[in-house]
Amino acid sequence: MTASNVKEDYLCLPDNLTVRAITTVQQEVLRFIDKNQSIAIELSDDCQVDISFIQLMEAARIYAGTAGKRIALKKPASGPMLDVLQRSGFLEGLSAEDAKFWLHQGGIQ
Amino acid sequence: MSFPDPIAVFRTEAAELLEQIEAGLLDLNVNLGDKDQVDAVFRGLHTLKGSGAMFGFEALAAFTHHCETAFDRVRKGEVPATQELVTAVLEAKDHMRALVETPSGDHGAMSEMLLANLRSAVEAAKNPGSAPALKVAPGQTLFKIRFSLPQNAMANGTNPLPLLDELRELGECKIVADRSAIPSLDLLAPTDLYVSWDVELLTTQPRSAIDDVFIFVMDEMQLDVSAIEAPAAKPPATDTAAAPNEVVSPAPAVPASRAASPAPAAPAPVDNKANKASENVRVPAEKLDELMDRVGELVIAQSRLSQLAGGSGDLQLRAVSEDVERLSGELRDTMMVLRMVPVAHLFSRFRRLVHDLAHETGKTIELVTEGETTEVDKSVIERLADPLVHLVRNSCDHGLETPEERLAAGKSEAGHISLSARQQAGEVIITIKDDGRGINKERVRAKAESSGLIQPNASLTDQEIYQLIFQPGFSTAQTVTNLSGRGVGMDVVKRTIDALRGTINVASHSGKGSEISLAIPLTLAIIDGLLVRVGSGRYVIPLSAVEECLELSIEEDMRSRGRSFISLRDSLVPFLRLRDLFRTGTKPDPFQKVVVISTGSERVGLVVDQIIGDHQTVIKAMSKLHHDVATFSGATILGDGDVALILDVGHLVAEGQQQEAHLRAAG
């Protein structure tokens, strides 16, 4: 079975994705990855984001990759998340893989 | 016999290598995929580094090594060639020249700044998505900052984003998050901070401003800051480069036509002469000047010998004198050829100048050069460099419009400047032409009237109006820029061309562009002249300007009185009576002669008493006391030791034409 044939399971995250709620979000993402093969993270357009969430997503990519699973954002980063990515320097020197994950550049996942 | 100083030899070779590197970089700039040029630039840098190290130019070798490494990566396909990278290496090349010329100078800060720019350019080429490379300008400091906040910073309420925002407010900033310490999700303590940052900050602020950003977390964080300060001034631009102090004959030809940044153009094939460089002998230019002086003295001595032999009945002496005359003539011709260098050497520097000016003015400029193989005496070439730089700068800055203005005027976005050279009757004509806005005649006239240069409503031809721009302090530029517009320079151009016995012709069409032509004698040393007598004085007319000689009988002379025209094959040619002009106070010979001279399409006759014959003329400059005498361009020593003045053909033709215009106006 190729990756493109895998049915994606959506994880819809809460609006608060800041350090105040990040511990709960970590548990939720961890559980979801453990249960599913291909995960798409769904965020609302007006979610609150800080660096802790960006960091968590990077950690989730490592975790999923190590487990041979697929993780992606349902939509390319926009709004508050794109703003945090830019201000924090995550978009500087982006690799092709990173650009694909965060911005869906170089082909939709 | 003296042996050449090896350091001087290295400097000469380095100058040639730097020229080759620059030419390669400029070609590469118009065709970034040209692997041959990448290889050529790499080889040049490699040779310069190796030779520099061998001759003890350690700083040069170390600095060049970094540029060579950068180009090696381009060569191997690890990094693409970009215009930023080419520009960075071009600037580095200018610095290499300084390292060659003054190896013991204080170049450290400049070297660091240029290498930082080079590293940024390589980095930007490698990661095209990243922010453009930061370039350090004079007065700025490039801070390289690496920092990590305490691991519990976020949990304690410190948000890194406002700190990064504050850094951005200090200047131009490139921030890269280092994510390498982020663990797998199952090992992540989500409120801990794993990210650290690398920042390049280009600012005029002091180091303390950076410390202030982190003042509340300073005790627990890690902060490393290193600074690269720009020196006070940038390295000298190409156009101020010293004139060549050596000539190699024959000089290698350069491609016939090249376009400057950034419009693409394929470079023309390299002339085969370049491959024969090893057959040339390098001769210091001052040795050639010495030799030229000796040949000049020999020509004068031979002239004296001819005169003595002519007056003696000794046939053997005459035969020897004729041999010496023939040999000295051949020697003179050979000497002249040795001194001739193609204008390609002069034109090549304008590619870089236009490249830099295009960058500086934000205009797109294409430079086309023609006639690079036209040869001119080396001393003329050296003295033409500065006036041409000024004229090209003027065209770029004031002549050509901005891309927006050009598009609005229905022109192509790219402005065009052409620089061409050709020979015409003992002169080289160098033309600088642009397709810009042209010279505003009304504004020139108004400015000249307001400055008191001309009377209000004075009757002037277009050419006379255009010539006003060469008056000292004259500028119609509405804005003064770094390049031009201060009214300083055009008068210097005029003075230099006058000193070369040359003339300037200006043509302009509003909205279509301007054309400035410089007509310069091919040589300043020895010319073939026509020796004539006017009254009791003898004068030399440059033979290259002589079209024909006619006889003017007393009757014809009487008939033409008041008109001063002769009919020459159905056209009227104005003539000047040199006897009147020079106020000899002598009676005319019964059979006067008219020597018809020309500059291009304009002709004038000079009435003389006697044509003595041709004469090899060694030109001697007029003394400072006679500097303002416009009718003569120099003097020469005749065989009998007398001095003959050399007529200034350009001036006399202009005077004749003026006389014609007045007579025509008078009906």
Tab-separated table of N, CA and C in Angstrom, chain B residues 424-425 427 503 519 545 547 597-604 648-651 653-654 657:
chain	number	residue	atom	x	y	z
B	424	GLN	N	39.568	57.857	-39.100
B	424	GLN	CA	39.153	58.683	-40.230
B	424	GLN	C	40.222	59.738	-40.464
B	425	ALA	N	40.935	59.599	-41.536
B	425	ALA	CA	41.936	60.592	-41.965
B	425	ALA	C	42.860	61.044	-40.841
B	427	GLU	N	42.743	60.549	-37.789
B	427	GLU	CA	42.113	60.779	-36.492
B	427	GLU	C	41.360	59.535	-36.069
B	503	THR	N	38.726	67.447	-31.193
B	503	THR	CA	37.515	68.271	-31.205
B	503	THR	C	36.337	67.450	-30.701
B	519	ALA	N	36.959	63.617	-31.825
B	519	ALA	CA	37.914	63.366	-32.927
B	519	ALA	C	39.301	63.668	-32.391
B	545	ALA	N	45.404	65.586	-43.123
B	545	ALA	CA	44.235	66.445	-43.323
B	545	ALA	C	44.229	67.087	-44.705
B	547	GLU	N	43.805	67.434	-48.534
B	547	GLU	CA	43.078	66.747	-49.613
B	547	GLU	C	43.738	66.988	-50.964
B	597	ILE	N	42.256	71.506	-46.946
B	597	ILE	CA	42.289	70.560	-45.819
B	597	ILE	C	40.856	70.245	-45.397
B	598	SER	N	40.689	69.154	-44.713
B	598	SER	CA	39.332	68.775	-44.304
B	598	SER	C	39.346	68.062	-42.959
B	599	THR	N	38.222	68.164	-42.291
B	599	THR	CA	37.956	67.298	-41.134
B	599	THR	C	36.607	66.665	-41.438
B	600	GLY	N	36.624	65.405	-41.827
B	600	GLY	CA	35.374	64.738	-42.184
B	600	GLY	C	34.784	65.368	-43.428
B	601	SER	N	33.564	65.889	-43.330
B	601	SER	CA	32.879	66.403	-44.515
B	601	SER	C	33.134	67.898	-44.719
B	602	GLU	N	33.777	68.544	-43.766
B	602	GLU	CA	33.970	69.994	-43.867
B	602	GLU	C	35.358	70.296	-44.414
B	603	ARG	N	35.381	71.232	-45.409
B	603	ARG	CA	36.658	71.536	-46.060
B	603	ARG	C	36.946	73.033	-45.995
B	604	VAL	N	38.207	73.347	-46.057
B	604	VAL	CA	38.599	74.742	-46.141
B	604	VAL	C	39.943	74.806	-46.874
B	648	ASP	N	46.720	74.048	-36.482
B	648	ASP	CA	45.629	73.281	-35.877
B	648	ASP	C	44.498	73.185	-36.900
B	649	VAL	N	44.422	72.046	-37.552
B	649	VAL	CA	43.490	71.865	-38.665
B	649	VAL	C	42.043	72.066	-38.220
B	650	GLY	N	41.688	71.456	-37.092
B	650	GLY	CA	40.303	71.551	-36.607
B	650	GLY	C	39.890	72.993	-36.414
B	651	HIS	N	40.774	73.761	-35.818
B	651	HIS	CA	40.455	75.163	-35.547
B	651	HIS	C	40.307	75.961	-36.841
B	653	VAL	N	39.591	74.839	-39.871
B	653	VAL	CA	38.381	74.434	-40.605
B	653	VAL	C	37.164	75.094	-39.976
B	654	ALA	N	37.126	75.108	-38.648
B	654	ALA	CA	35.982	75.733	-37.965
B	654	ALA	C	35.930	77.218	-38.315
B	657	GLN	N	34.632	77.604	-41.851
B	657	GLN	CA	33.191	77.345	-41.923
B	657	GLN	C	32.401	78.524	-41.355
